[in-house]
């Protein structure tokens, strides 16, 4: 079974490393030249839950994938705004049997992916693993899972079972989601509050929780997300989700969310259009107002402009 990691930044190289360590025929693919060169020349240096690993893992530049290579499974791990570019370069290397796995953050990636493969081929999900890049070729992966995955249509169930098995063989703790859409919307509640607000307010999660006004914003953003989630027949309990978010912020208090690290530390563009921006857009499609999410997305865009984010 040939597996490709299309988008091998922080989380992609982490998943790739776990699959490689557990005997899978896996290839990393990426377009960031210095990262690709570093791994091709010196291998991947990765810290997995504090343990340093040096892996001579195969790596292609996305422009140099050999013509005749066909993948059985593709894990998509670009940032949301890079997804089309990644699907374009992987398209010649997939067919009607390829399983395409998307556990990226953000809403409705399947609308784009289904322009490349049939819906049963798509395995969608969410993950609680976290990862980062120190420098080209040097990354870290932390967590113990789960990676919750599910099918978008019942014909895709066997493909989901295949992916759960692969994830478990690779010690990535794959779990068949009881309710895929609920898992995705719950993750949006986390990303849409902690990521966006810590980035706007330039603080960590503990500091966010110290302010009653910030907590009030968390509540309002979540209230809108919970309302818009009903378009997918997802019915979350607002107060329960709010308590869960506040508790989560307390637990990982000193942590700065990845959006903060991308924009404030590294001046990279964020996935805000696929999180709060998508909530506002989907709400509008269904005549549900989400003005706070819309405002938050605009605030992040303003900050991206101020910092000349690329
Ligand atoms: P990433 O930013 O590390 O990598 C995405 C792409 O950006 C890769 O092609 C990578 O090579 C490139 N890139 C990274 N740093 C770069 C730099 N300094 N200069 C130029 N190019 C660079 O993305 P990620 O954090 O692995 O996230 C992938 C997906 O997984 C996203 O949808 C994200 O929301 C989701 N996710 C990430 C985490 C996490 O902890 N990293 C956790 C859960 C979900």
Coordinates of C-alpha atoms and ligand atoms in Angstrom, one line a residue:
X1 CA 0.0 0.0 0.0
X2 CA 1.5 3.3 -1.1
X3 CA 0.7 6.3 1.2
X4 CA 1.4 10.0 0.4
X5 CA 1.5 12.8 2.8
X6 CA 0.4 15.8 0.6
X7 CA 1.6 18.8 2.6
X8 CA 4.3 17.7 4.9
X9 CA 4.7 20.6 7.3
X10 CA 4.3 20.2 11.0
X11 CA 1.4 17.7 11.3
X12 CA 2.0 16.1 7.9
X13 CA 5.6 15.2 8.7
X14 CA 4.5 14.0 12.2
X15 CA 1.9 11.6 10.8
X16 CA 4.3 10.6 8.0
X17 CA 7.0 9.8 10.7
X18 CA 4.6 7.6 12.7
X19 CA 3.5 5.7 9.6
X20 CA 7.1 5.3 8.5
X21 CA 8.3 4.1 11.9
X22 CA 5.6 1.4 11.8
X23 CA 6.6 0.0 8.5
X24 CA 4.3 1.8 6.0
X25 CA 5.5 2.7 2.5
X26 CA 5.0 6.4 3.0
X27 CA 6.3 9.4 1.1
X28 CA 6.3 13.0 2.3
X29 CA 5.5 15.6 -0.4
X30 CA 5.8 19.3 0.0
X31 CA 6.4 22.6 -1.9
X32 CA 8.6 24.4 0.6
X33 CA 12.0 24.0 -1.1
X34 CA 14.3 24.4 1.9
X35 CA 12.2 21.9 4.0
X36 CA 12.2 19.4 1.1
X37 CA 16.0 19.8 0.5
X38 CA 16.7 19.4 4.2
X39 CA 14.8 16.2 4.5
X40 CA 16.2 14.8 1.2
X41 CA 19.7 15.6 2.3
X42 CA 19.7 15.0 6.0
X43 CA 16.5 13.0 6.7
X44 CA 13.7 14.2 9.0
X45 CA 14.7 15.1 12.6
X46 CA 11.5 14.9 14.6
X47 CA 10.8 15.0 18.4
X48 CA 7.8 12.7 19.1
X49 CA 6.5 13.3 22.6
X50 CA 10.0 14.4 23.7
X51 CA 11.9 11.5 22.0
X52 CA 14.3 12.5 19.2
X53 CA 14.0 10.5 16.0
X54 CA 16.1 10.7 12.8
X55 CA 14.3 9.1 9.9
X56 CA 15.5 8.6 6.3
X57 CA 12.0 9.0 5.0
X58 CA 11.3 9.4 1.3
X59 CA 10.4 13.0 0.3
X60 CA 9.4 14.5 -3.0
X61 CA 9.2 18.1 -4.0
X62 CA 5.6 18.5 -5.2
X63 CA 7.0 19.5 -8.7
X64 CA 9.1 16.3 -9.0
X65 CA 6.7 13.5 -8.2
X66 CA 7.5 10.8 -10.8
X67 CA 4.8 10.5 -13.4
X68 CA 3.9 6.8 -12.9
X69 CA 3.5 6.9 -9.2
X70 CA 0.0 6.1 -8.0
X71 CA -1.1 6.3 -4.3
X72 CA -3.6 4.1 -2.5
X73 CA -4.0 6.6 0.4
X74 CA -3.3 10.3 0.5
X75 CA -3.3 12.2 3.8
X76 CA -3.9 15.9 3.1
X77 CA -2.0 18.2 5.5
X78 CA -1.6 21.6 3.9
X79 CA -3.0 24.8 5.5
X80 CA -6.6 25.2 4.3
X81 CA -5.7 28.0 1.8
X82 CA -3.1 25.7 0.1
X83 CA -5.6 22.8 -0.3
X84 CA -6.4 23.5 -4.0
X85 CA -2.8 23.7 -5.0
X86 CA -2.1 20.4 -3.2
X87 CA -5.1 18.6 -4.8
X88 CA -3.9 19.9 -8.2
X89 CA -0.4 18.4 -7.8
X90 CA -1.6 15.1 -6.4
X91 CA -4.5 14.6 -8.9
X92 CA -2.3 12.8 -11.5
X93 CA -1.3 10.3 -8.8
X94 CA -4.7 9.2 -7.6
X95 CA -7.5 7.2 -9.1
X96 CA -11.0 6.0 -8.2
X97 CA -9.7 3.6 -5.5
X98 CA -7.5 6.1 -3.7
X99 CA -8.6 7.0 -0.2
X100 CA -8.2 10.7 0.5
X101 CA -8.0 11.6 4.2
X102 CA -8.6 15.1 5.5
X103 CA -8.2 15.8 9.2
X104 CA -7.3 19.4 8.7
X105 CA -8.9 22.2 10.7
X106 CA -11.7 24.1 9.0
X107 CA -15.1 23.7 7.6
X108 CA -16.4 22.1 4.4
X109 CA -13.1 21.1 2.8
X110 CA -15.0 18.2 1.2
X111 CA -16.7 20.7 -1.1
X112 CA -13.3 21.2 -2.8
X113 CA -12.0 17.6 -2.4
X114 CA -15.1 16.2 -4.1
X115 CA -14.1 18.0 -7.3
X116 CA -11.2 15.6 -7.5
X117 CA -12.6 12.3 -6.1
X118 CA -16.0 10.7 -5.3
X119 CA -17.5 11.4 -1.9
X120 CA -17.1 7.7 -0.7
X121 CA -13.3 8.1 -1.2
X122 CA -13.1 11.0 1.3
X123 CA -12.4 10.2 4.9
X124 CA -13.0 13.3 7.0
X125 CA -12.0 13.8 10.6
X126 CA -10.4 15.8 13.3
X127 CA -7.2 15.3 15.4
X128 CA -6.0 16.4 18.8
X129 CA -2.4 15.7 18.0
X130 CA -0.3 18.9 17.8
X131 CA 2.9 19.6 15.9
X132 CA 5.3 22.4 15.0
X133 CA 8.3 23.1 12.8
X134 CA 11.5 24.5 14.4
X135 CA 13.4 24.9 11.1
X136 CA 13.4 23.2 7.7
X137 CA 13.7 19.4 8.4
X138 CA 13.3 19.8 12.2
X139 CA 9.8 19.2 13.6
X140 CA 8.0 17.9 16.6
X141 CA 4.8 16.0 17.2
X142 CA 2.9 15.8 20.5
X143 CA -0.1 13.9 21.8
X144 CA -1.7 10.5 22.1
X145 CA -4.7 11.0 19.9
X146 CA -7.5 10.4 19.2
X147 CA -7.8 10.9 15.4
X148 CA -11.6 10.7 14.9
X149 CA -12.6 9.9 11.4
X150 CA -15.8 9.2 9.6
X151 CA -17.5 8.8 6.2
X152 CA -19.5 11.6 4.5
X153 CA -21.7 8.9 2.8
X154 CA -22.5 5.3 4.0
X155 CA -20.7 3.9 0.9
X156 CA -17.5 5.3 2.4
X157 CA -17.6 3.3 5.6
X158 CA -15.2 0.5 4.5
X159 CA -12.6 3.2 3.6
X160 CA -13.0 4.7 7.0
X161 CA -12.4 1.3 8.6
X162 CA -9.2 0.9 6.5
X163 CA -7.9 4.3 7.7
X164 CA -8.7 3.6 11.4
X165 CA -6.7 0.4 11.0
X166 CA -3.8 2.2 9.4
X167 CA -3.8 4.9 12.1
X168 CA -3.9 2.3 14.9
X169 CA -1.0 0.3 13.3
X170 CA 0.9 3.6 13.3
X171 CA 0.0 4.3 17.0
X172 CA -1.9 7.4 16.0
X173 CA -5.0 6.2 17.9
X174 CA -7.6 6.2 15.1
X175 CA -11.2 6.2 16.2
X176 CA -14.4 5.8 14.2
X177 CA -16.4 8.9 15.0
X178 CA -19.9 8.4 16.3
X179 CA -21.0 11.7 14.8
X180 CA -18.5 13.1 12.3
X181 CA -20.2 16.4 11.8
X182 CA -20.5 17.0 15.6
X183 CA -16.7 16.3 16.0
X184 CA -15.9 18.8 13.2
X185 CA -18.2 21.5 14.7
X186 CA -16.8 21.0 18.2
X187 CA -13.3 21.4 16.9
X188 CA -14.5 24.6 15.2
X189 CA -15.7 25.9 18.6
X190 CA -12.1 25.3 19.9
X191 CA -10.3 26.9 17.0
X192 CA -12.9 29.7 16.5
X193 CA -12.5 30.9 20.1
X194 CA -9.0 30.1 21.4
X195 CA -7.1 30.5 18.1
X196 CA -8.7 33.7 17.0
X197 CA -9.0 35.5 20.3
X198 CA -5.4 34.7 21.5
X199 CA -4.1 36.0 18.2
X200 CA -6.1 39.2 18.3
X201 CA -5.4 39.8 22.0
X202 CA -1.8 38.5 21.7
X203 CA -2.0 36.3 24.8
X204 CA -1.9 32.7 25.8
X205 CA -4.9 30.6 26.8
X206 CA -4.4 31.2 30.6
X207 CA -4.5 35.0 30.1
X208 CA -7.5 34.7 27.8
X209 CA -9.4 33.0 30.6
X210 CA -8.5 35.7 33.2
X211 CA -10.6 38.3 31.4
X212 CA -14.4 38.3 31.9
X213 CA -14.8 40.3 28.7
X214 CA -12.7 37.7 26.8
X215 CA -14.9 34.9 28.3
X216 CA -18.0 36.8 27.2
X217 CA -16.5 36.9 23.6
X218 CA -15.8 33.1 23.8
X219 CA -19.5 32.7 24.8
X220 CA -20.8 34.8 21.9
X221 CA -18.6 33.3 19.2
X222 CA -19.6 29.8 20.5
X223 CA -23.3 30.7 20.6
X224 CA -23.2 31.6 16.9
X225 CA -21.2 28.5 15.9
X226 CA -23.7 26.3 17.8
X227 CA -26.5 28.0 15.9
X228 CA -24.8 27.6 12.5
X229 CA -23.9 24.0 13.2
X230 CA -27.6 23.1 13.0
X231 CA -27.3 23.3 9.2
X232 CA -25.5 20.0 9.5
X233 CA -28.1 18.6 11.9
X234 CA -25.6 19.1 14.7
X235 CA -27.2 20.1 18.0
X236 CA -24.6 21.1 20.6
X237 CA -25.5 22.3 24.1
X238 CA -24.1 25.8 24.3
X239 CA -23.4 25.9 28.0
X240 CA -21.8 22.5 28.0
X241 CA -19.5 23.5 25.1
X242 CA -18.7 26.8 26.8
X243 CA -17.7 25.0 30.0
X244 CA -15.6 22.5 27.9
X245 CA -13.8 25.4 26.2
X246 CA -13.0 27.3 29.4
X247 CA -11.8 24.1 31.0
X248 CA -9.6 23.3 28.0
X249 CA -8.0 26.8 28.1
X250 CA -7.2 26.3 31.8
X251 CA -5.6 22.9 31.2
X252 CA -3.3 24.1 28.4
X253 CA -2.9 27.6 29.9
X254 CA 0.7 28.5 29.0
X255 CA 0.2 27.4 25.4
X256 CA 0.0 29.9 22.5
X257 CA -2.4 28.5 19.8
X258 CA -1.0 27.7 16.3
X259 CA -2.8 30.7 14.7
X260 CA -0.9 32.9 17.2
X261 CA 2.4 31.2 16.3
X262 CA 1.7 31.4 12.6
X263 CA 0.7 35.1 12.5
X264 CA 2.3 36.8 15.4
X265 CA 5.6 34.9 15.5
X266 CA 6.1 34.0 11.9
X267 CA 3.9 36.5 9.9
X268 CA 2.2 33.7 8.0
X269 CA -1.4 34.0 6.8
X270 CA -4.0 32.2 8.9
X271 CA -6.9 29.7 8.2
X272 CA -9.4 32.2 9.6
X273 CA -11.5 32.1 6.4
X274 CA -12.1 28.4 7.0
X275 CA -12.9 28.8 10.7
X276 CA -14.8 31.9 11.9
X277 CA -15.0 33.3 8.3
X278 CA -16.6 30.0 7.2
X279 CA -19.1 30.1 10.1
X280 CA -20.2 33.5 9.0
X281 CA -20.4 32.5 5.3
X282 CA -22.3 29.3 5.9
X283 CA -24.6 31.1 8.3
X284 CA -25.3 33.6 5.6
X285 CA -26.1 30.8 3.1
X286 CA -28.7 29.6 5.5
X287 CA -30.0 33.0 6.7
X288 CA -28.4 32.7 10.2
X289 CA -26.6 35.8 11.4
X290 CA -23.0 35.3 12.8
X291 CA -21.8 38.9 13.1
X292 CA -19.3 38.2 15.9
X293 CA -17.5 35.5 13.8
X294 CA -17.6 37.9 10.8
X295 CA -16.0 40.6 12.9
X296 CA -13.4 38.3 14.3
X297 CA -12.4 37.1 10.8
X298 CA -12.0 40.7 9.7
X299 CA -9.9 41.6 12.7
X300 CA -7.5 38.7 11.9
X301 CA -7.4 39.9 8.3
X302 CA -6.5 43.4 9.4
X303 CA -3.8 42.0 11.6
X304 CA -2.5 39.9 8.7
X305 CA -2.2 43.1 6.6
X306 CA -0.5 45.1 9.4
X307 CA 2.1 42.3 9.7
X308 CA 2.4 41.9 6.0
X309 CA 1.6 38.2 6.5
X310 CA 2.5 35.9 3.5
Ligands
LIG1 P1 2.2 23.9 8.5 O1 2.0 25.3 8.4 O2 3.2 23.3 9.4 O3 2.4 23.2 7.1 C1 1.5 23.5 6.0 C2 2.4 23.9 4.8 O4 3.1 25.1 5.0 C3 3.4 22.8 4.4 O5 3.5 22.8 3.0 C4 4.7 23.4 5.0 O6 5.9 23.0 4.4 C5 4.5 24.9 4.7 N1 5.2 25.7 5.7 C6 5.3 25.6 7.0 N2 6.1 26.5 7.6 C7 6.6 27.2 6.5 C8 7.5 28.3 6.4 N3 8.1 28.9 7.5 N4 7.7 28.8 5.2 C9 7.2 28.3 4.1 N5 6.3 27.3 4.1 C10 6.0 26.7 5.3 O7 0.7 23.3 8.8 P2 0.3 22.3 10.0 O8 0.4 23.0 11.3 O9 0.9 21.0 9.8 O10 -1.3 22.2 9.7 C11 -1.8 21.4 8.6 C12 -3.3 21.2 8.8 O11 -3.5 20.5 10.1 C13 -4.0 22.6 9.0 O12 -5.3 22.5 8.6 C14 -4.1 22.7 10.5 O13 -5.1 23.6 11.0 C15 -4.3 21.3 11.0 N6 -3.9 21.0 12.3 C16 -2.6 21.4 12.8 C17 -2.3 21.1 14.1 C18 -0.9 21.4 14.6 O14 -0.7 21.2 15.8 N7 0.0 21.8 13.8 C19 -3.2 20.4 14.9 C20 -4.4 20.0 14.4 C21 -4.8 20.4 13.1

